[in-house]
Short mmCIF file of C-alpha atoms and ligand atoms in Angstrom, two decimals:
data_model
loop_
_atom_site.label_atom_id
_atom_site.label_comp_id
_atom_site.label_asym_id
_atom_site.label_seq_id
_atom_site.Cartn_x
_atom_site.Cartn_y
_atom_site.Cartn_z
CA MET S 1 -54.71 -47.93 114.03
CA THR S 2 -55.29 -45.71 111.00
CA TYR S 3 -53.08 -45.74 107.94
CA ASP S 4 -52.58 -43.37 105.00
CA TYR S 5 -53.50 -46.21 102.63
CA ASP S 6 -54.99 -49.69 102.72
CA LEU S 7 -52.31 -50.81 100.27
CA VAL S 8 -49.01 -49.43 99.05
CA VAL S 9 -47.51 -51.27 96.09
CA ILE S 10 -43.82 -50.90 95.26
CA GLY S 11 -43.26 -51.44 91.54
CA ALA S 12 -45.64 -50.69 88.67
CA GLY S 13 -44.90 -53.71 86.50
CA SER S 14 -47.31 -56.44 85.45
CA GLY S 15 -47.91 -57.90 88.93
CA GLY S 16 -47.99 -54.63 90.87
CA VAL S 17 -50.33 -52.88 88.45
CA ARG S 18 -52.82 -55.74 88.42
CA ALA S 19 -52.80 -56.01 92.22
CA ALA S 20 -53.22 -52.24 92.70
CA ARG S 21 -56.02 -52.00 90.15
CA MET S 22 -57.96 -54.97 91.52
CA ALA S 23 -57.54 -53.86 95.15
CA ALA S 24 -58.81 -50.37 94.26
CA THR S 25 -61.73 -51.92 92.39
CA TYR S 26 -62.63 -53.71 95.63
CA GLY S 27 -62.71 -50.35 97.45
CA ALA S 28 -59.20 -50.16 98.90
CA LYS S 29 -57.29 -46.88 99.07
CA VAL S 30 -54.17 -47.68 97.04
CA ALA S 31 -50.89 -45.98 96.12
CA ILE S 32 -48.34 -47.46 93.71
CA ILE S 33 -44.74 -46.28 93.70
CA GLU S 34 -42.54 -46.54 90.62
CA GLU S 35 -39.09 -45.04 90.04
CA PHE S 36 -38.90 -45.75 86.28
CA ARG S 37 -41.79 -46.11 83.83
CA VAL S 38 -45.27 -47.54 84.44
CA GLY S 39 -45.51 -50.95 82.79
CA GLY S 40 -42.38 -52.64 84.13
CA THR S 41 -39.98 -54.92 82.31
CA CYS S 42 -42.63 -56.61 80.17
CA VAL S 43 -43.99 -53.46 78.58
CA ILE S 44 -40.94 -51.20 78.60
CA ARG S 45 -37.94 -53.50 77.96
CA GLY S 46 -39.16 -57.06 77.83
CA CYS S 47 -41.94 -59.09 76.23
CA VAL S 48 -43.62 -56.31 74.24
CA PRO S 49 -40.64 -54.64 72.51
CA LYS S 50 -39.05 -58.10 72.17
CA LYS S 51 -42.05 -59.45 70.25
CA LEU S 52 -42.10 -56.36 68.02
CA TYR S 53 -38.41 -56.89 67.22
CA VAL S 54 -39.04 -60.59 66.59
CA TYR S 55 -41.68 -59.58 64.02
CA ALA S 56 -39.13 -57.23 62.45
CA SER S 57 -36.52 -59.99 62.24
CA ARG S 58 -38.94 -62.52 60.72
CA PHE S 59 -39.24 -60.55 57.49
CA HIS S 60 -35.84 -62.04 56.73
CA ASP S 61 -37.30 -65.56 56.52
CA LEU S 62 -40.32 -64.32 54.58
CA PHE S 63 -38.10 -62.58 52.02
CA ASP S 64 -36.09 -65.79 51.82
CA VAL S 65 -39.10 -67.84 50.66
CA ALA S 66 -40.80 -64.99 48.77
CA SER S 67 -39.32 -65.91 45.39
CA SER S 68 -40.73 -69.45 45.68
CA PHE S 69 -44.18 -67.84 45.66
CA GLY S 70 -43.29 -65.68 42.65
CA TRP S 71 -42.34 -62.50 44.51
CA GLN S 72 -39.17 -60.54 43.85
CA VAL S 73 -38.26 -58.40 46.85
CA ASP S 74 -35.56 -55.79 47.09
CA ALA S 75 -35.63 -54.96 50.80
CA THR S 76 -33.54 -52.75 53.05
CA PHE S 77 -33.85 -52.37 56.80
CA ASP S 78 -33.70 -49.21 58.91
CA TRP S 79 -32.99 -49.80 62.61
CA ALA S 80 -33.82 -46.21 63.63
CA THR S 81 -37.37 -46.58 62.25
CA LEU S 82 -37.94 -49.75 64.26
CA VAL S 83 -36.60 -48.20 67.48
CA ALA S 84 -38.74 -45.05 67.03
CA ASN S 85 -41.93 -46.99 66.23
CA LYS S 86 -41.31 -49.35 69.15
CA GLU S 87 -40.96 -46.33 71.44
CA LYS S 88 -44.27 -44.93 70.18
CA GLU S 89 -46.02 -48.20 70.90
CA ILE S 90 -44.65 -48.70 74.41
CA THR S 91 -45.46 -45.06 75.24
CA ARG S 92 -49.04 -45.77 74.13
CA LEU S 93 -49.16 -48.88 76.33
CA GLU S 94 -47.62 -47.00 79.25
CA SER S 95 -50.36 -44.39 79.11
CA GLY S 96 -52.95 -47.19 78.89
CA TYR S 97 -51.52 -48.77 82.06
CA THR S 98 -51.52 -45.36 83.75
CA ALA S 99 -55.16 -44.74 82.80
CA ASN S 100 -56.16 -48.20 84.04
CA LEU S 101 -54.62 -47.39 87.41
CA GLU S 102 -56.15 -43.94 87.64
CA LYS S 103 -59.66 -45.06 86.67
CA PRO S 104 -60.36 -46.99 89.93
CA GLY S 105 -58.51 -44.28 91.92
CA VAL S 106 -54.98 -45.66 92.40
CA GLU S 107 -52.51 -42.87 93.25
CA ILE S 108 -49.30 -43.14 91.20
CA ILE S 109 -46.17 -41.85 92.96
CA LYS S 110 -42.98 -41.50 90.90
CA ASP S 111 -40.15 -42.11 93.36
CA ARG S 112 -37.86 -44.73 94.82
CA ALA S 113 -39.35 -46.54 97.82
CA VAL S 114 -37.68 -48.25 100.74
CA VAL S 115 -39.55 -50.42 103.22
CA ALA S 116 -39.25 -48.61 106.58
CA GLY S 117 -41.39 -50.91 108.74
CA PRO S 118 -44.08 -53.61 108.50
CA ASN S 119 -46.60 -50.88 107.64
CA SER S 120 -44.49 -48.05 106.30
CA VAL S 121 -42.55 -47.03 103.24
CA HIS S 122 -40.03 -44.22 102.85
CA LEU S 123 -40.03 -42.18 99.64
CA VAL S 124 -36.37 -41.49 98.97
CA GLY S 125 -36.77 -38.56 96.57
CA GLN S 126 -39.57 -36.80 98.42
CA GLY S 127 -38.10 -37.56 101.84
CA ARG S 128 -41.42 -38.56 103.43
CA ASP S 129 -43.04 -41.73 104.79
CA LEU S 130 -46.33 -43.40 103.89
CA SER S 131 -48.20 -45.83 106.10
CA ALA S 132 -50.36 -48.70 104.88
CA ARG S 133 -52.26 -51.67 106.27
CA TYR S 134 -50.56 -53.84 103.66
CA LEU S 135 -47.41 -53.49 101.54
CA LEU S 136 -46.95 -55.35 98.28
CA ILE S 137 -43.44 -55.74 96.86
CA ALA S 138 -43.56 -56.14 93.09
CA THR S 139 -40.14 -54.81 92.12
CA GLY S 140 -39.30 -57.45 89.49
CA GLY S 141 -35.74 -58.34 88.56
CA HIS S 142 -32.74 -57.18 86.58
CA PRO S 143 -30.22 -58.89 84.30
CA TYR S 144 -27.45 -60.79 86.07
CA ILE S 145 -23.99 -59.74 84.88
CA PRO S 146 -21.11 -62.18 85.45
CA HIS S 147 -18.25 -60.68 87.46
CA ILE S 148 -15.46 -60.68 84.88
CA PRO S 149 -12.93 -58.04 83.82
CA GLY S 150 -14.44 -55.74 81.19
CA ALA S 151 -18.07 -56.75 81.96
CA GLU S 152 -19.06 -53.07 81.76
CA LEU S 153 -18.39 -53.16 77.99
CA ALA S 154 -21.28 -55.55 77.42
CA ILE S 155 -24.98 -54.79 77.08
CA THR S 156 -27.98 -56.66 78.46
CA SER S 157 -31.55 -56.92 77.19
CA ASN S 158 -32.14 -53.55 78.93
CA GLU S 159 -29.91 -51.73 76.44
CA ALA S 160 -30.40 -53.94 73.39
CA PHE S 161 -33.66 -52.31 72.32
CA ASP S 162 -32.22 -48.81 72.05
CA LEU S 163 -28.76 -49.28 70.60
CA PRO S 164 -27.78 -46.17 68.57
CA GLN S 165 -27.08 -48.51 65.64
CA LEU S 166 -26.91 -52.22 64.93
CA PRO S 167 -23.45 -53.72 65.50
CA HIS S 168 -21.77 -55.62 62.62
CA SER S 169 -21.48 -58.63 64.91
CA ILE S 170 -22.68 -59.68 68.35
CA LEU S 171 -21.67 -62.32 70.88
CA ILE S 172 -24.50 -63.34 73.23
CA GLU S 173 -23.61 -65.25 76.38
CA GLY S 174 -26.27 -67.62 77.79
CA GLY S 175 -28.42 -70.46 76.54
CA GLY S 176 -31.85 -69.46 77.87
CA TYR S 177 -34.91 -67.61 76.60
CA ILE S 178 -33.26 -64.21 76.19
CA ALA S 179 -30.13 -65.53 74.47
CA VAL S 180 -31.99 -67.44 71.76
CA GLU S 181 -34.68 -64.80 71.26
CA PHE S 182 -32.16 -61.99 70.81
CA ALA S 183 -29.96 -64.19 68.63
CA THR S 184 -32.99 -64.62 66.37
CA ILE S 185 -33.63 -60.87 66.38
CA PHE S 186 -30.07 -59.79 65.64
CA ALA S 187 -29.44 -62.49 63.03
CA GLY S 188 -32.74 -61.73 61.29
CA LEU S 189 -31.80 -58.05 61.13
CA GLY S 190 -28.49 -58.91 59.45
CA VAL S 191 -26.07 -58.94 62.40
CA ASN S 192 -23.40 -61.67 62.40
CA THR S 193 -24.51 -63.51 65.56
CA THR S 194 -22.79 -65.95 67.91
CA ILE S 195 -24.14 -67.60 71.06
CA ILE S 196 -21.68 -68.75 73.69
CA TYR S 197 -23.09 -71.13 76.28
CA ARG S 198 -21.49 -72.98 79.18
CA GLY S 199 -23.64 -76.11 78.69
CA ASP S 200 -23.80 -78.63 75.85
CA CYS S 201 -27.09 -77.53 74.24
CA ILE S 202 -29.26 -74.41 74.49
CA LEU S 203 -32.46 -74.25 76.58
CA ARG S 204 -31.58 -76.54 79.44
CA GLY S 205 -34.77 -77.92 80.98
CA PHE S 206 -36.73 -77.99 77.70
CA ASP S 207 -37.63 -81.20 75.87
CA ASP S 208 -34.61 -82.54 73.93
CA ASP S 209 -36.41 -82.50 70.57
CA MET S 210 -37.19 -78.82 71.06
CA ARG S 211 -33.59 -78.06 72.00
CA ARG S 212 -32.05 -79.94 69.08
CA GLY S 213 -34.69 -78.65 66.64
CA LEU S 214 -34.09 -75.05 67.65
CA GLU S 215 -30.34 -75.56 67.54
CA ALA S 216 -30.65 -76.74 63.91
CA GLY S 217 -32.95 -73.81 63.10
CA LEU S 218 -30.52 -71.28 64.55
CA ILE S 219 -27.62 -72.81 62.62
CA GLU S 220 -29.70 -72.76 59.41
CA ARG S 221 -30.14 -69.01 60.01
CA GLY S 222 -26.38 -68.52 60.19
CA ILE S 223 -26.10 -68.24 63.98
CA ARG S 224 -22.87 -69.69 65.38
CA LEU S 225 -23.10 -71.75 68.60
CA ILE S 226 -20.11 -72.18 70.87
CA TYR S 227 -20.71 -74.66 73.69
CA GLN S 228 -18.97 -75.49 76.96
CA THR S 229 -17.23 -72.15 76.89
CA THR S 230 -17.63 -68.88 78.80
CA ILE S 231 -16.33 -65.34 78.47
CA LYS S 232 -13.28 -64.85 80.68
CA SER S 233 -12.61 -61.16 80.06
CA MET S 234 -13.19 -58.32 77.60
CA SER S 235 -11.34 -55.21 76.55
CA ARG S 236 -11.91 -52.38 74.11
CA GLN S 237 -10.18 -52.79 70.72
CA GLY S 238 -10.97 -49.74 68.60
CA ASP S 239 -14.71 -49.82 67.86
CA ASP S 240 -14.85 -53.53 68.72
CA ILE S 241 -14.70 -55.51 71.93
CA SER S 242 -11.94 -58.08 72.19
CA VAL S 243 -13.27 -61.17 73.99
CA ASN S 244 -11.14 -63.79 75.75
CA PHE S 245 -12.87 -67.16 75.96
CA SER S 246 -12.35 -69.83 78.60
CA ASP S 247 -10.75 -72.10 75.97
CA GLY S 248 -7.96 -69.58 75.40
CA VAL S 249 -9.28 -68.15 72.12
CA THR S 250 -9.53 -64.37 71.65
CA ALA S 251 -11.85 -62.78 69.08
CA PRO S 252 -13.30 -59.32 68.34
CA PHE S 253 -17.06 -58.54 68.25
CA GLY S 254 -19.02 -55.39 67.48
CA ALA S 255 -21.07 -55.92 70.65
CA VAL S 256 -21.36 -58.40 73.51
CA MET S 257 -24.60 -59.12 75.33
CA PHE S 258 -25.14 -60.99 78.59
CA ALA S 259 -28.29 -63.12 78.72
CA THR S 260 -27.21 -64.98 81.82
CA GLY S 261 -30.40 -64.93 83.85
CA ARG S 262 -32.22 -62.36 85.96
CA THR S 263 -31.83 -61.48 89.64
CA PRO S 264 -34.69 -60.38 91.95
CA ASN S 265 -34.73 -56.65 92.77
CA VAL S 266 -34.37 -56.79 96.56
CA HIS S 267 -31.17 -54.81 97.05
CA GLY S 268 -31.60 -51.58 99.02
CA LEU S 269 -35.29 -52.20 99.68
CA GLY S 270 -34.83 -52.39 103.46
CA LEU S 271 -36.27 -55.91 103.65
CA ASP S 272 -33.62 -57.21 106.04
CA LYS S 273 -34.43 -54.46 108.56
CA VAL S 274 -38.10 -55.49 108.79
CA GLY S 275 -37.33 -59.21 108.76
CA VAL S 276 -38.66 -60.22 105.33
CA GLU S 277 -37.01 -63.58 104.64
CA LEU S 278 -35.33 -64.40 101.33
CA THR S 279 -34.88 -67.75 99.58
CA SER S 280 -31.47 -69.31 98.94
CA THR S 281 -31.48 -67.66 95.48
CA GLY S 282 -32.12 -64.20 96.92
CA ALA S 283 -35.81 -63.97 96.02
CA ILE S 284 -38.51 -62.95 98.52
CA LYS S 285 -39.88 -66.04 100.26
CA VAL S 286 -43.68 -66.20 100.05
CA ASP S 287 -46.41 -68.71 100.83
CA ALA S 288 -49.11 -69.90 98.40
CA TYR S 289 -50.98 -66.62 98.97
CA SER S 290 -47.91 -64.46 98.26
CA GLN S 291 -47.55 -63.53 101.94
CA THR S 292 -43.98 -62.98 103.18
CA SER S 293 -42.59 -63.81 106.63
CA VAL S 294 -43.95 -60.41 107.77
CA THR S 295 -47.74 -60.76 107.85
CA SER S 296 -48.53 -57.26 106.53
CA ILE S 297 -46.09 -57.58 103.61
CA TYR S 298 -46.86 -59.52 100.44
CA ALA S 299 -44.80 -59.98 97.26
CA VAL S 300 -45.65 -61.03 93.68
CA GLY S 301 -43.90 -61.48 90.36
CA ASP S 302 -40.22 -61.96 89.47
CA VAL S 303 -39.02 -60.69 92.85
CA THR S 304 -40.44 -63.90 94.37
CA GLY S 305 -38.51 -66.13 91.95
CA ARG S 306 -41.45 -68.49 91.34
CA ALA S 307 -41.85 -68.28 87.54
CA GLN S 308 -40.36 -65.25 85.79
CA LEU S 309 -43.28 -64.82 83.42
CA THR S 310 -45.64 -61.87 82.98
CA PRO S 311 -48.95 -63.78 83.05
CA VAL S 312 -47.85 -65.52 86.25
CA ALA S 313 -47.06 -62.17 87.91
CA ILE S 314 -50.44 -60.85 86.78
CA ARG S 315 -52.23 -63.86 88.22
CA GLU S 316 -50.30 -63.60 91.50
CA GLY S 317 -51.22 -59.89 91.72
CA TRP S 318 -54.87 -60.60 91.01
CA TYR S 319 -55.11 -63.47 93.53
CA PHE S 320 -53.35 -61.35 96.17
CA ALA S 321 -56.08 -58.71 95.72
CA GLU S 322 -58.81 -61.38 95.86
CA THR S 323 -57.37 -62.89 99.02
CA VAL S 324 -56.67 -59.69 100.93
CA PHE S 325 -59.32 -57.27 99.66
CA ASN S 326 -62.20 -59.43 98.40
CA ASN S 327 -62.41 -62.08 101.11
CA ASN S 328 -61.81 -64.71 98.43
CA LYS S 329 -58.73 -66.74 99.32
CA LEU S 330 -57.06 -67.89 96.10
CA ALA S 331 -53.66 -69.53 95.53
CA VAL S 332 -52.03 -69.57 92.09
CA ASP S 333 -51.45 -73.03 90.64
CA HIS S 334 -47.88 -72.89 89.30
CA SER S 335 -47.90 -76.53 88.19
CA GLN S 336 -48.97 -76.21 84.56
CA ILE S 337 -47.78 -73.02 82.92
CA PRO S 338 -47.68 -72.75 79.13
CA THR S 339 -44.57 -71.00 77.89
CA ALA S 340 -43.13 -69.94 74.56
CA VAL S 341 -39.72 -69.04 73.27
CA PHE S 342 -40.08 -66.44 70.53
CA SER S 343 -37.04 -67.59 68.65
CA ASP S 344 -36.98 -68.66 65.04
CA PRO S 345 -38.15 -71.39 64.86
CA GLU S 346 -40.58 -70.67 67.69
CA ILE S 347 -41.19 -73.02 70.62
CA GLY S 348 -44.38 -73.51 72.65
CA VAL S 349 -44.54 -75.99 75.51
CA ILE S 350 -46.72 -77.12 78.38
CA GLY S 351 -46.38 -79.93 80.89
CA LEU S 352 -43.71 -82.57 81.29
CA THR S 353 -40.79 -83.12 78.92
CA GLU S 354 -40.26 -86.64 77.59
CA ALA S 355 -37.33 -87.17 79.96
CA GLU S 356 -39.38 -86.02 82.97
CA ALA S 357 -42.47 -88.04 82.04
CA ALA S 358 -40.47 -91.22 81.38
CA THR S 359 -39.27 -91.30 84.98
CA HIS S 360 -42.83 -91.02 86.35
CA GLY S 361 -44.45 -94.10 84.83
CA ASP S 362 -45.24 -95.74 81.51
CA ILE S 363 -45.86 -93.26 78.72
CA ASP S 364 -46.63 -93.11 75.00
CA VAL S 365 -44.94 -90.53 72.81
CA TYR S 366 -46.49 -89.25 69.58
CA LEU S 367 -44.11 -87.33 67.35
CA ALA S 368 -44.58 -85.57 64.01
CA ARG S 369 -41.81 -83.95 61.97
CA PHE S 370 -42.50 -82.29 58.67
CA ARG S 371 -41.62 -79.25 56.56
CA PRO S 372 -43.92 -76.35 57.47
CA MET S 373 -46.15 -75.65 54.47
CA ILE S 374 -44.76 -72.15 53.98
CA ASN S 375 -41.38 -73.73 53.12
CA THR S 376 -42.56 -76.46 50.78
CA LEU S 377 -42.19 -74.42 47.56
CA SER S 378 -38.66 -73.37 48.52
CA THR S 379 -35.45 -75.32 49.09
CA ARG S 380 -35.59 -74.77 52.85
CA THR S 381 -35.31 -78.07 54.69
CA GLU S 382 -36.23 -77.01 58.23
CA ARG S 383 -38.62 -79.33 60.06
CA MET S 384 -41.53 -78.50 62.31
CA VAL S 385 -41.86 -80.78 65.38
CA LEU S 386 -45.02 -81.60 67.35
CA LYS S 387 -44.87 -83.95 70.31
CA LEU S 388 -47.63 -85.25 72.55
CA ILE S 389 -46.77 -87.27 75.64
CA THR S 390 -49.53 -89.33 77.23
CA GLU S 391 -49.92 -91.73 80.13
CA LYS S 392 -50.12 -95.36 79.01
CA ASP S 393 -53.05 -96.07 81.28
CA GLY S 394 -55.96 -93.72 80.68
CA GLY S 395 -54.14 -91.68 78.04
CA LYS S 396 -53.97 -88.46 80.07
CA VAL S 397 -51.94 -85.85 78.17
CA LEU S 398 -48.87 -85.06 80.26
CA GLY S 399 -46.95 -82.79 77.90
CA CYS S 400 -47.16 -81.05 74.58
CA HIS S 401 -44.13 -79.56 72.81
CA ILE S 402 -44.21 -77.69 69.53
CA LEU S 403 -41.39 -76.23 67.44
CA GLY S 404 -42.19 -74.19 64.37
CA PRO S 405 -44.41 -71.40 63.04
CA GLY S 406 -47.34 -70.56 65.34
CA ALA S 407 -46.11 -72.75 68.23
CA ALA S 408 -46.92 -70.13 70.89
CA GLU S 409 -50.48 -69.59 69.64
CA MET S 410 -51.09 -73.34 69.47
CA ILE S 411 -49.76 -74.11 72.94
CA GLN S 412 -51.95 -71.43 74.54
CA LEU S 413 -54.99 -73.34 73.29
CA VAL S 414 -53.59 -76.77 74.15
CA ALA S 415 -53.25 -75.44 77.72
CA ILE S 416 -57.05 -75.39 78.04
CA PRO S 417 -57.75 -79.12 77.51
CA MET S 418 -54.62 -80.02 79.45
CA GLY S 419 -55.82 -77.91 82.38
CA MET S 420 -59.09 -79.87 82.21
CA GLY S 421 -57.19 -83.17 82.37
CA ALA S 422 -57.78 -84.13 78.71
CA THR S 423 -56.81 -87.57 77.41
CA LYS S 424 -55.57 -88.77 74.04
CA ALA S 425 -59.16 -89.93 73.35
CA ASP S 426 -60.38 -86.34 73.82
CA PHE S 427 -57.82 -85.12 71.29
CA ASP S 428 -58.80 -87.99 68.90
CA ARG S 429 -62.48 -87.07 69.09
CA THR S 430 -61.70 -83.57 67.82
CA ILE S 431 -62.16 -83.08 64.09
CA ALA S 432 -58.98 -81.92 62.38
CA LEU S 433 -58.71 -78.50 60.78
CA HIS S 434 -57.04 -78.86 57.41
CA PRO S 435 -54.55 -77.76 56.23
CA SER S 436 -52.92 -76.69 59.46
CA ALA S 437 -49.92 -77.79 61.50
CA ALA S 438 -52.00 -78.13 64.67
CA GLU S 439 -54.16 -80.86 63.09
CA GLU S 440 -51.27 -83.25 63.73
CA LEU S 441 -52.17 -83.08 67.43
CA VAL S 442 -55.60 -84.63 66.81
CA THR S 443 -54.64 -87.12 64.07
CA PHE S 444 -51.90 -89.16 65.75
CA LYS S 445 -52.73 -92.85 65.32
CA ALA S 446 -50.21 -95.16 67.02
CA PRO S 447 -47.48 -93.97 69.40
CA THR S 448 -44.16 -93.25 67.68
CA TYR S 449 -42.47 -94.95 70.63
CA THR S 450 -43.18 -95.79 74.24
CA TYR S 451 -41.47 -96.02 77.61
CA ARG S 452 -42.14 -99.04 79.81
CA ASN S 453 -40.49 -99.20 83.23
CA GLY S 454 -38.30 -96.27 82.18
CA GLU S 455 -37.02 -98.06 79.07
CA LYS S 456 -37.56 -96.57 75.60
CA LEU S 457 -39.19 -99.04 73.18
CA GLY S 458 -39.38 -98.51 69.42
CA GLY S 459 -38.88 -95.19 67.66
P1 LIG U 501 -32.54 -68.13 81.70
O1 LIG U 501 -32.53 -68.56 83.12
O2 LIG U 501 -33.58 -68.63 80.80
O3 LIG U 501 -31.13 -68.48 81.06
C1 LIG U 501 -29.93 -68.03 81.64
C2 LIG U 501 -28.80 -68.66 80.87
O4 LIG U 501 -27.57 -68.10 81.31
C3 LIG U 501 -28.70 -70.16 81.09
O5 LIG U 501 -28.40 -70.75 79.87
C4 LIG U 501 -27.58 -70.30 82.10
O6 LIG U 501 -26.88 -71.48 81.96
C5 LIG U 501 -26.69 -69.14 81.70
N1 LIG U 501 -25.89 -68.61 82.80
C6 LIG U 501 -26.31 -68.28 84.04
N2 LIG U 501 -25.29 -67.80 84.78
C7 LIG U 501 -24.20 -67.82 83.99
C8 LIG U 501 -22.85 -67.46 84.18
N3 LIG U 501 -22.40 -66.98 85.34
N4 LIG U 501 -21.98 -67.63 83.15
C9 LIG U 501 -22.43 -68.12 81.96
N5 LIG U 501 -23.70 -68.47 81.73
C10 LIG U 501 -24.58 -68.33 82.73
O7 LIG U 501 -32.49 -66.55 81.78
P2 LIG U 501 -32.70 -65.42 80.69
O8 LIG U 501 -31.75 -64.35 81.08
O9 LIG U 501 -32.63 -65.97 79.32
O10 LIG U 501 -34.18 -64.98 80.98
C11 LIG U 501 -34.61 -64.70 82.30
C12 LIG U 501 -36.00 -65.18 82.52
O11 LIG U 501 -36.91 -64.29 81.91
C13 LIG U 501 -36.32 -66.55 81.92
O12 LIG U 501 -35.97 -67.60 82.74
C14 LIG U 501 -37.81 -66.47 81.70
O13 LIG U 501 -38.46 -66.89 82.85
C15 LIG U 501 -38.04 -64.99 81.44
N6 LIG U 501 -38.22 -64.75 80.01
C16 LIG U 501 -39.29 -65.30 79.38
C17 LIG U 501 -39.49 -65.10 78.04
C18 LIG U 501 -40.67 -65.71 77.38
O14 LIG U 501 -41.61 -66.10 78.07
N7 LIG U 501 -40.67 -65.86 76.06
C19 LIG U 501 -38.58 -64.30 77.24
C20 LIG U 501 -37.47 -63.78 77.98
C21 LIG U 501 -37.31 -64.00 79.32
P3 LIG U 501 -27.43 -72.88 82.56
O15 LIG U 501 -28.45 -73.36 81.58
O16 LIG U 501 -26.21 -73.74 82.59
O17 LIG U 501 -27.98 -72.58 83.90
#
């Protein structure tokens, strides 16, 4: 049987681009189909613009401590400049992604694709079919919007980057990554910011010291937190949006944003017709090699619901290409993924939380809390937190959790020794770098407290 292509990829985001590029490098004839912009969520309306906006918002903190270093700053902020410069940068990255695809010979097709069979794809706009030995679905996800009256008045992270102007106030629903990162951004840029979350503390699933530390940091930055409450309905009230809360309160906001999770992009893809199975959460079900229930169809990235993180999608795309086109069967290890929350203060984590580790055997916990050096000349009281969790026997490092400036950069490097199975003794052998925050990780003497048979001792 001959096909038009060896591989057709649907979706030119992080995972799809890497898979297409690597497969083409290994000699495959590859087409990639994208209906929006090359680069996907991460480059166009996710990680990259988010981090740029986080940088913009952090000037607020720097100006706040500037006078303690002798500086007098009279600063004003222009939203339109930030939006325009962001656009320039993501356009540059988009053309870089495009060039990287074209260099090994990947054909880029701008259209909407529907899976028409195990080896065929229909191009909706062009009205023609393509055949391929393998199909790769890398269509990512989109923001989930709760089904409530007036939901259409709210924005999501998709729209937040390109608002015509900053609102005077914003209500953000959700307690996850996007909620706290955008709260940091909007508050830092001078918007009166409120988070509304259905749970009792932001960042469910993170270590409790990170959650409580970030909560305090957000409050110190003037962000209001409303817990155990949801938005019931919304209506237009002049230029504002009137919000009805589940506790019966009604209040106006300049803007409302949903940060209530992301849903895999499977709708309208034709997957049910070819028999591609989905998980209970609506993601594409894949095995360790990203193969779906249809042997010629693979899937990587957010659409598979494994870990909604760019580097994971990239790794899945790469290993798919290795397995299928380089005769090198590789499965991604999803067990130890470093992750960061680019809020203010920032969080970087890897491995088990204290609560998780304590239920899996006897552990020692090393904890440091101190004022980050940049704040010591000012009256700011915020604390940095570094936590190392180790096994009692053998001292293997099970988890590392950092809250404060540079947490993301630190945790990326901690991920290396942890991936190698490092122990507390390995950390101890390392000479400290002074003065730094990270030196705390290699200078812990005795445990701050321990858990024996699940019971916390000391601390
Ligand atoms: P998250 O899953 O992190 O958080 C979703 C939040 O919305 C949770 O607090 C959840 O509550 C709440 N929620 C869900 N459904 C409802 C509902 N119907 N009503 C009210 N609240 C609801 O999703 P995000 O949208 O923040 O981000 C999506 C994913 O994108 C992240 O999980 C992450 O993988 C990725 N991401 C990563 C970033 C990074 O690496 N820095 C940055 C941004 C996104 P509950 O806790 O009770 O479930």
